[in-house]
Amino acid sequence: QVQLVESGGGLVQTGGSLSLSCAASGHTFRRNAMAWFRQAPGKEREFVAAITWIGSRIDYADSVQGRFTVSRDIAKNTVTLQMNSLKPEDTGVYYCAADSTIERVKLSLGNVWGQGTQVTVSS
């Protein structure tokens, strides 16, 4: 079983940048696709970005394409979400997720979740 812990959230002004990190533990991490989701107040959790085990495929939600970059370091067991040109609508709790394939993790079919980290973008 994989355990996930997010960090790096905070308060930033519109147009600013933040970098989120997800630290994973558990012997199966290296075989998992990883993803970031977010949940704004009063809204459902939504997909943000995903990356395969070896980084051969990366998918982004249309709303963050060109502004966010997801990457992973297998040696360090971490996944990073670099967020640039942040907008107020990017505000929410950001969650790291893992599952066996990128298709499964994007659809939340059986995700392991972290506890989340708050991102607030002020206008």
N, CA and C atoms as an extended XYZ file, in Angstrom:
369
Properties=species:S:1:pos:R:3:atomname:S:1:resname:S:1:resid:I:1 pbc="F F F"
N         0.846       -1.192        0.000 N   GLN     1
C         0.000        0.000        0.000 CA  GLN     1
C         0.882        1.243        0.000 C   GLN     1
N         0.459        2.232       -0.750 N   VAL     2
C         1.187        3.491       -0.840 CA  VAL     2
C         0.589        4.497        0.136 C   VAL     2
N         1.441        5.238        0.813 N   GLN     3
C         1.001        6.346        1.660 CA  GLN     3
C         1.527        7.642        1.038 C   GLN     3
N         0.668        8.663        1.011 N   LEU     4
C         0.991        9.924        0.341 CA  LEU     4
C         0.850       11.095        1.301 C   LEU     4
N         1.820       12.024        1.257 N   VAL     5
C         1.774       13.225        2.096 CA  VAL     5
C         2.109       14.432        1.235 C   VAL     5
N         1.160       15.374        1.137 N   GLU     6
C         1.370       16.586        0.344 CA  GLU     6
C         1.953       17.700        1.204 C   GLU     6
N         2.650       18.617        0.535 N   SER     7
C         3.172       19.817        1.192 CA  SER     7
C         3.355       20.906        0.149 C   SER     7
N         3.525       22.143        0.638 N   GLY     8
C         3.842       23.245       -0.261 CA  GLY     8
C         2.715       24.204       -0.545 C   GLY     8
N         1.536       23.960       -0.001 N   GLY     9
C         0.441       24.880       -0.221 CA  GLY     9
C         0.667       26.202        0.501 C   GLY     9
N        -0.213       27.162        0.214 N   GLY    10
C        -0.098       28.458        0.867 CA  GLY    10
C        -0.943       29.501        0.193 C   GLY    10
N        -0.672       30.755        0.534 N   LEU    11
C        -1.390       31.901       -0.006 CA  LEU    11
C        -0.491       32.633       -0.994 C   LEU    11
N        -1.044       32.941       -2.170 N   VAL    12
C        -0.271       33.619       -3.203 CA  VAL    12
C        -1.196       34.572       -3.946 C   VAL    12
N        -0.624       35.622       -4.504 N   GLN    13
C        -1.417       36.571       -5.273 CA  GLN    13
C        -1.622       36.072       -6.700 C   GLN    13
N        -2.641       36.599       -7.349 N   THR    14
C        -2.898       36.275       -8.740 CA  THR    14
C        -1.640       36.525       -9.570 C   THR    14
N        -1.323       35.541      -10.415 N   GLY    15
C        -0.133       35.631      -11.246 CA  GLY    15
C         1.101       35.022      -10.622 C   GLY    15
N         1.007       34.659       -9.365 N   GLY    16
C         2.146       34.087       -8.659 CA  GLY    16
C         2.320       32.604       -8.933 C   GLY    16
N         3.282       32.014       -8.230 N   SER    17
C         3.617       30.604       -8.419 CA  SER    17
C         3.705       29.885       -7.085 C   SER    17
N         3.413       28.601       -7.124 N   LEU    18
C         3.589       27.707       -5.980 CA  LEU    18
C         4.038       26.363       -6.498 C   LEU    18
N         4.774       25.651       -5.654 N   SER    19
C         5.182       24.296       -6.001 CA  SER    19
C         4.689       23.360       -4.908 C   SER    19
N         3.923       22.362       -5.298 N   LEU    20
C         3.419       21.351       -4.368 CA  LEU    20
C         4.248       20.085       -4.522 C   LEU    20
N         4.455       19.430       -3.397 N   SER    21
C         5.200       18.185       -3.412 CA  SER    21
C         4.378       17.089       -2.750 C   SER    21
N         4.514       15.889       -3.268 N   CYS    22
C         3.844       14.717       -2.707 CA  CYS    22
C         4.914       13.676       -2.433 C   CYS    22
N         5.073       13.351       -1.167 N   ALA    23
C         6.047       12.337       -0.761 CA  ALA    23
C         5.325       11.013       -0.591 C   ALA    23
N         5.834        9.993       -1.238 N   ALA    24
C         5.190        8.678       -1.212 CA  ALA    24
C         6.052        7.661       -0.500 C   ALA    24
N         5.407        6.773        0.194 N   SER    25
C         6.101        5.669        0.832 CA  SER    25
C         5.336        4.389        0.560 C   SER    25
N         6.000        3.264        0.695 N   GLY    26
C         5.355        2.009        0.366 CA  GLY    26
C         6.039        1.398       -0.841 C   GLY    26
N         6.202        0.127       -0.840 N   HIS    27
C         7.019       -0.534       -1.848 CA  HIS    27
C         6.411       -0.509       -3.233 C   HIS    27
N         5.132       -0.172       -3.386 N   THR    28
C         4.506       -0.192       -4.699 CA  THR    28
C         4.550        1.156       -5.393 C   THR    28
N         5.134        2.194       -4.762 N   PHE    29
C         5.103        3.532       -5.353 CA  PHE    29
C         5.653        3.550       -6.758 C   PHE    29
N         6.734        2.853       -6.971 N   ARG    30
C         7.420        2.947       -8.260 CA  ARG    30
C         6.619        2.329       -9.396 C   ARG    30
N         5.552        1.633       -9.112 N   ARG    31
C         4.731        1.055      -10.165 CA  ARG    31
C         3.405        1.773      -10.322 C   ARG    31
N         3.266        2.909       -9.662 N   ASN    32
C         2.001        3.620       -9.707 CA  ASN    32
C         2.041        4.837      -10.603 C   ASN    32
N         0.919        5.053      -11.273 N   ALA    33
C         0.696        6.356      -11.877 CA  ALA    33
C         0.271        7.303      -10.760 C   ALA    33
N         0.609        8.574      -10.915 N   MET    34
C         0.326        9.560       -9.891 CA  MET    34
C        -0.481       10.708      -10.484 C   MET    34
N        -1.259       11.355       -9.655 N   ALA    35
C        -2.080       12.456      -10.136 CA  ALA    35
C        -2.290       13.488       -9.046 C   ALA    35
N        -2.660       14.667       -9.492 N   TRP    36
C        -3.103       15.738       -8.600 CA  TRP    36
C        -4.560       16.065       -8.914 C   TRP    36
N        -5.318       16.230       -7.849 N   PHE    37
C        -6.701       16.675       -7.937 CA  PHE    37
C        -6.848       17.904       -7.054 C   PHE    37
N        -7.953       18.613       -7.216 N   ARG    38
C        -8.231       19.736       -6.321 CA  ARG    38
C        -9.722       19.816       -6.069 C   ARG    38
N       -10.043       20.437       -4.937 N   GLN    39
C       -11.443       20.617       -4.572 CA  GLN    39
C       -11.635       22.012       -4.031 C   GLN    39
N       -12.434       22.786       -4.737 N   ALA    40
C       -12.771       24.140       -4.303 CA  ALA    40
C       -13.961       24.074       -3.356 C   ALA    40
N       -14.133       25.080       -2.508 N   PRO    41
C       -15.267       25.090       -1.582 CA  PRO    41
C       -16.597       24.951       -2.309 C   PRO    41
N       -17.408       23.999       -1.877 N   GLY    42
C       -18.722       23.808       -2.466 CA  GLY    42
C       -18.737       23.102       -3.795 C   GLY    42
N       -17.573       22.631       -4.235 N   LYS    43
C       -17.497       21.950       -5.526 CA  LYS    43
C       -16.941       20.543       -5.358 C   LYS    43
N       -17.128       19.737       -6.392 N   GLU    44
C       -16.595       18.380       -6.372 CA  GLU    44
C       -15.101       18.387       -6.667 C   GLU    44
N       -14.459       17.338       -6.212 N   ARG    45
C       -13.041       17.179       -6.505 CA  ARG    45
C       -12.855       17.002       -8.010 C   ARG    45
N       -11.833       17.665       -8.575 N   GLU    46
C       -11.609       17.586      -10.012 CA  GLU    46
C       -10.161       17.244      -10.325 C   GLU    46
N        -9.981       16.584      -11.448 N   PHE    47
C        -8.664       16.197      -11.924 CA  PHE    47
C        -7.867       17.419      -12.356 C   PHE    47
N        -6.559       17.416      -12.047 N   VAL    48
C        -5.679       18.506      -12.429 CA  VAL    48
C        -4.579       18.026      -13.375 C   VAL    48
N        -3.832       17.001      -12.965 N   ALA    49
C        -2.708       16.520      -13.774 CA  ALA    49
C        -2.369       15.103      -13.358 C   ALA    49
N        -1.788       14.332      -14.288 N   ALA    50
C        -1.390       12.957      -13.998 CA  ALA    50
C        -0.130       12.613      -14.769 C   ALA    50
N         0.621       11.659      -14.219 N   ILE    51
C         1.874       11.230      -14.838 CA  ILE    51
C         2.037        9.734      -14.635 C   ILE    51
N         2.534        9.050      -15.649 N   THR    52
C         2.734        7.600      -15.552 CA  THR    52
C         3.960        7.279      -14.712 C   THR    52
N         4.123        6.010      -14.461 N   TRP    53
C         5.211        5.508      -13.616 CA  TRP    53
C         6.568        6.047      -14.044 C   TRP    53
N         6.861        6.004      -15.348 N   ILE    54
C         8.174        6.459      -15.802 CA  ILE    54
C         8.115        7.824      -16.474 C   ILE    54
N         6.968        8.471      -16.382 N   GLY    55
C         6.862        9.806      -16.954 CA  GLY    55
C         6.689        9.838      -18.457 C   GLY    55
N         6.346        8.703      -19.054 N   SER    56
C         6.216        8.641      -20.508 CA  SER    56
C         4.943        9.310      -21.013 C   SER    56
N         3.983        9.478      -20.138 N   ARG    57
C         2.743       10.152      -20.509 CA  ARG    57
C         2.339       11.093      -19.379 C   ARG    57
N         1.956       12.298      -19.773 N   ILE    58
C         1.496       13.301      -18.815 CA  ILE    58
C         0.215       13.921      -19.361 C   ILE    58
N        -0.800       13.999      -18.537 N   ASP    59
C        -2.078       14.588      -18.925 CA  ASP    59
C        -2.401       15.757      -18.003 C   ASP    59
N        -3.039       16.761      -18.566 N   TYR    60
C        -3.460       17.927      -17.799 CA  TYR    60
C        -4.922       18.238      -18.079 C   TYR    60
N        -5.579       18.802      -17.089 N   ALA    61
C        -6.896       19.370      -17.316 CA  ALA    61
C        -6.737       20.602      -18.199 C   ALA    61
N        -7.745       20.867      -19.014 N   ASP    62
C        -7.670       22.018      -19.916 CA  ASP    62
C        -7.450       23.320      -19.154 C   ASP    62
N        -8.007       23.397      -17.961 N   SER    63
C        -7.956       24.632      -17.185 CA  SER    63
C        -6.556       24.977      -16.687 C   SER    63
N        -5.643       24.003      -16.675 N   VAL    64
C        -4.291       24.267      -16.166 CA  VAL    64
C        -3.217       24.055      -17.227 C   VAL    64
N        -3.614       23.561      -18.394 N   GLN    65
C        -2.655       23.310      -19.474 CA  GLN    65
C        -1.851       24.573      -19.772 C   GLN    65
N        -0.531       24.429      -19.833 N   GLY    66
C         0.329       25.569      -20.122 CA  GLY    66
C         0.740       26.376      -18.906 C   GLY    66
N         0.103       26.156      -17.771 N   ARG    67
C         0.430       26.888      -16.545 CA  ARG    67
C         1.021       25.968      -15.476 C   ARG    67
N         0.568       24.730      -15.448 N   PHE    68
C         1.020       23.783      -14.445 CA  PHE    68
C         1.926       22.735      -15.090 C   PHE    68
N         2.890       22.238      -14.308 N   THR    69
C         3.778       21.193      -14.775 CA  THR    69
C         3.906       20.127      -13.689 C   THR    69
N         3.647       18.880      -14.060 N   VAL    70
C         3.788       17.772      -13.111 CA  VAL    70
C         5.041       16.985      -13.467 C   VAL    70
N         5.751       16.544      -12.437 N   SER    71
C         6.954       15.749      -12.645 CA  SER    71
C         7.113       14.789      -11.480 C   SER    71
N         7.956       13.777      -11.652 N   ARG    72
C         8.187       12.842      -10.557 CA  ARG    72
C         9.658       12.471      -10.511 C   ARG    72
N        10.111       12.170       -9.309 N   ASP    73
C        11.471       11.715       -9.069 CA  ASP    73
C        11.360       10.361       -8.382 C   ASP    73
N        11.568        9.314       -9.166 N   ILE    74
C        11.396        7.969       -8.616 CA  ILE    74
C        12.417        7.685       -7.526 C   ILE    74
N        13.625        8.180       -7.694 N   ALA    75
C        14.671        7.936       -6.703 CA  ALA    75
C        14.314        8.550       -5.355 C   ALA    75
N        13.631        9.703       -5.388 N   LYS    76
C        13.257       10.389       -4.149 CA  LYS    76
C        11.826       10.085       -3.727 C   LYS    76
N        11.117        9.311       -4.513 N   ASN    77
C         9.721        8.974       -4.214 CA  ASN    77
C         8.850       10.217       -4.056 C   ASN    77
N         9.015       11.167       -4.951 N   THR    78
C         8.232       12.395       -4.883 CA  THR    78
C         7.590       12.729       -6.231 C   THR    78
N         6.462       13.413       -6.160 N   VAL    79
C         5.790       13.978       -7.319 CA  VAL    79
C         5.591       15.463       -7.047 C   VAL    79
N         5.895       16.280       -8.020 N   THR    80
C         5.831       17.724       -7.852 CA  THR    80
C         4.845       18.330       -8.836 C   THR    80
N         4.092       19.305       -8.362 N   LEU    81
C         3.203       20.078       -9.228 CA  LEU    81
C         3.658       21.537       -9.160 C   LEU    81
N         4.265       22.014      -10.225 N   GLN    82
C         4.679       23.414      -10.324 CA  GLN    82
C         3.537       24.199      -10.929 C   GLN    82
N         3.068       25.197      -10.182 N   MET    83
C         1.905       25.979      -10.618 CA  MET    83
C         2.333       27.427      -10.852 C   MET    83
N         2.196       27.866      -12.084 N   ASN    84
C         2.543       29.236      -12.462 CA  ASN    84
C         1.303       29.987      -12.933 C   ASN    84
N         1.418       31.301      -12.989 N   SER    85
C         0.310       32.152      -13.461 CA  SER    85
C        -0.989       31.797      -12.763 C   SER    85
N        -0.926       31.692      -11.457 N   LEU    86
C        -2.089       31.254      -10.689 CA  LEU    86
C        -3.233       32.257      -10.747 C   LEU    86
N        -4.444       31.713      -10.722 N   LYS    87
C        -5.663       32.498      -10.788 CA  LYS    87
C        -6.507       32.220       -9.542 C   LYS    87
N        -7.406       33.118       -9.190 N   PRO    88
C        -8.282       32.862       -8.034 CA  PRO    88
C        -9.058       31.555       -8.163 C   PRO    88
N        -9.419       31.177       -9.369 N   GLU    89
C       -10.159       29.927       -9.566 CA  GLU    89
C        -9.307       28.687       -9.344 C   GLU    89
N        -8.017       28.847       -9.135 N   ASP    90
C        -7.153       27.718       -8.778 CA  ASP    90
C        -7.196       27.424       -7.273 C   ASP    90
N        -7.884       28.245       -6.527 N   THR    91
C        -7.994       28.067       -5.078 CA  THR    91
C        -8.701       26.757       -4.742 C   THR    91
N        -8.162       26.047       -3.753 N   GLY    92
C        -8.781       24.814       -3.304 CA  GLY    92
C        -7.807       23.972       -2.522 C   GLY    92
N        -8.301       22.822       -2.087 N   VAL    93
C        -7.430       21.836       -1.449 CA  VAL    93
C        -6.910       20.908       -2.542 C   VAL    93
N        -5.604       20.774       -2.588 N   TYR    94
C        -4.968       19.955       -3.612 CA  TYR    94
C        -4.571       18.608       -3.010 C   TYR    94
N        -4.960       17.544       -3.721 N   TYR    95
C        -4.714       16.188       -3.256 CA  TYR    95
C        -3.808       15.443       -4.228 C   TYR    95
N        -2.928       14.663       -3.668 N   CYS    96
C        -2.111       13.744       -4.437 CA  CYS    96
C        -2.808       12.381       -4.448 C   CYS    96
N        -2.698       11.663       -5.563 N   ALA    97
C        -3.375       10.373       -5.680 CA  ALA    97
C        -2.487        9.387       -6.427 C   ALA    97
N        -2.715        8.101       -6.159 N   ALA    98
C        -1.959        7.050       -6.825 CA  ALA    98
C        -2.867        5.882       -7.164 C   ALA    98
N        -2.600        5.264       -8.297 N   ASP    99
C        -3.260        4.026       -8.685 CA  ASP    99
C        -2.357        3.335       -9.704 C   ASP    99
N        -2.768        2.164      -10.147 N   SER   100
C        -1.878        1.339      -10.964 CA  SER   100
C        -1.647        1.874      -12.368 C   SER   100
N        -2.624        2.571      -12.950 N   THR   101
C        -2.471        3.118      -14.303 CA  THR   101
C        -2.960        4.562      -14.347 C   THR   101
N        -2.518        5.281      -15.365 N   ILE   102
C        -2.926        6.677      -15.485 CA  ILE   102
C        -4.416        6.791      -15.777 C   ILE   102
N        -4.979        5.824      -16.482 N   GLU   103
C        -6.408        5.858      -16.756 CA  GLU   103
C        -7.211        5.688      -15.468 C   GLU   103
N        -6.788        4.768      -14.628 N   ARG   104
C        -7.485        4.528      -13.368 CA  ARG   104
C        -7.355        5.718      -12.423 C   ARG   104
N        -6.153        6.275      -12.315 N   VAL   105
C        -5.969        7.358      -11.354 CA  VAL   105
C        -6.758        8.591      -11.781 C   VAL   105
N        -6.854        8.867      -13.080 N   LYS   106
C        -7.629       10.020      -13.548 CA  LYS   106
C        -9.108        9.849      -13.270 C   LYS   106
N        -9.589        8.629      -13.340 N   LEU   107
C       -11.008        8.362      -13.106 CA  LEU   107
C       -11.321        8.071      -11.644 C   LEU   107
N       -10.311        8.081      -10.799 N   SER   108
C       -10.488        7.825       -9.362 CA  SER   108
C       -11.165        6.484       -9.107 C   SER   108
N       -10.763        5.473       -9.826 N   LEU   109
C       -11.400        4.162       -9.688 CA  LEU   109
C       -10.983        3.454       -8.407 C   LEU   109
N        -9.796        3.748       -7.935 N   GLY   110
C        -9.353        3.079       -6.701 CA  GLY   110
C        -8.201        3.812       -6.066 C   GLY   110
N        -8.254        5.128       -6.138 N   ASN   111
C        -7.107        5.937       -5.730 CA  ASN   111
C        -6.761        5.813       -4.260 C   ASN   111
N        -5.480        5.820       -3.989 N   VAL   112
C        -4.952        6.122       -2.668 CA  VAL   112
C        -4.776        7.637       -2.622 C   VAL   112
N        -5.248        8.268       -1.545 N   TRP   113
C        -5.229        9.719       -1.458 CA  TRP   113
C        -4.316       10.204       -0.340 C   TRP   113
N        -3.743       11.388       -0.543 N   GLY   114
C        -3.087       12.082        0.543 CA  GLY   114
C        -4.116       12.887        1.324 C   GLY   114
N        -3.646       13.625        2.327 N   GLN   115
C        -4.568       14.367        3.188 CA  GLN   115
C        -4.931       15.726        2.611 C   GLN   115
N        -4.184       16.187        1.613 N   GLY   116
C        -4.481       17.452        0.960 CA  GLY   116
C        -3.684       18.614        1.518 C   GLY   116
N        -3.496       19.633        0.678 N   THR   117
C        -2.821       20.861        1.100 CA  THR   117
C        -3.573       22.047        0.480 C   THR   117
N        -3.776       23.087        1.280 N   GLN   118
C        -4.583       24.225        0.848 CA  GLN   118
C        -3.774       25.181       -0.020 C   GLN   118
N        -4.384       25.577       -1.137 N   VAL   119
C        -3.828       26.612       -2.000 CA  VAL   119
C        -4.863       27.730       -2.111 C   VAL   119
N        -4.450       28.941       -1.793 N   THR   120
C        -5.347       30.084       -1.877 CA  THR   120
C        -4.708       31.155       -2.750 C   THR   120
N        -5.438       31.566       -3.788 N   VAL   121
C        -4.943       32.595       -4.700 CA  VAL   121
C        -5.810       33.829       -4.520 C   VAL   121
N        -5.215       34.905       -4.068 N   SER   122
C        -5.969       36.132       -3.822 CA  SER   122
C        -5.999       37.006       -5.074 C   SER   122
N        -7.098       37.711       -5.237 N   SER   123
C        -7.257       38.565       -6.421 CA  SER   123
C        -6.757       39.974       -6.161 C   SER   123
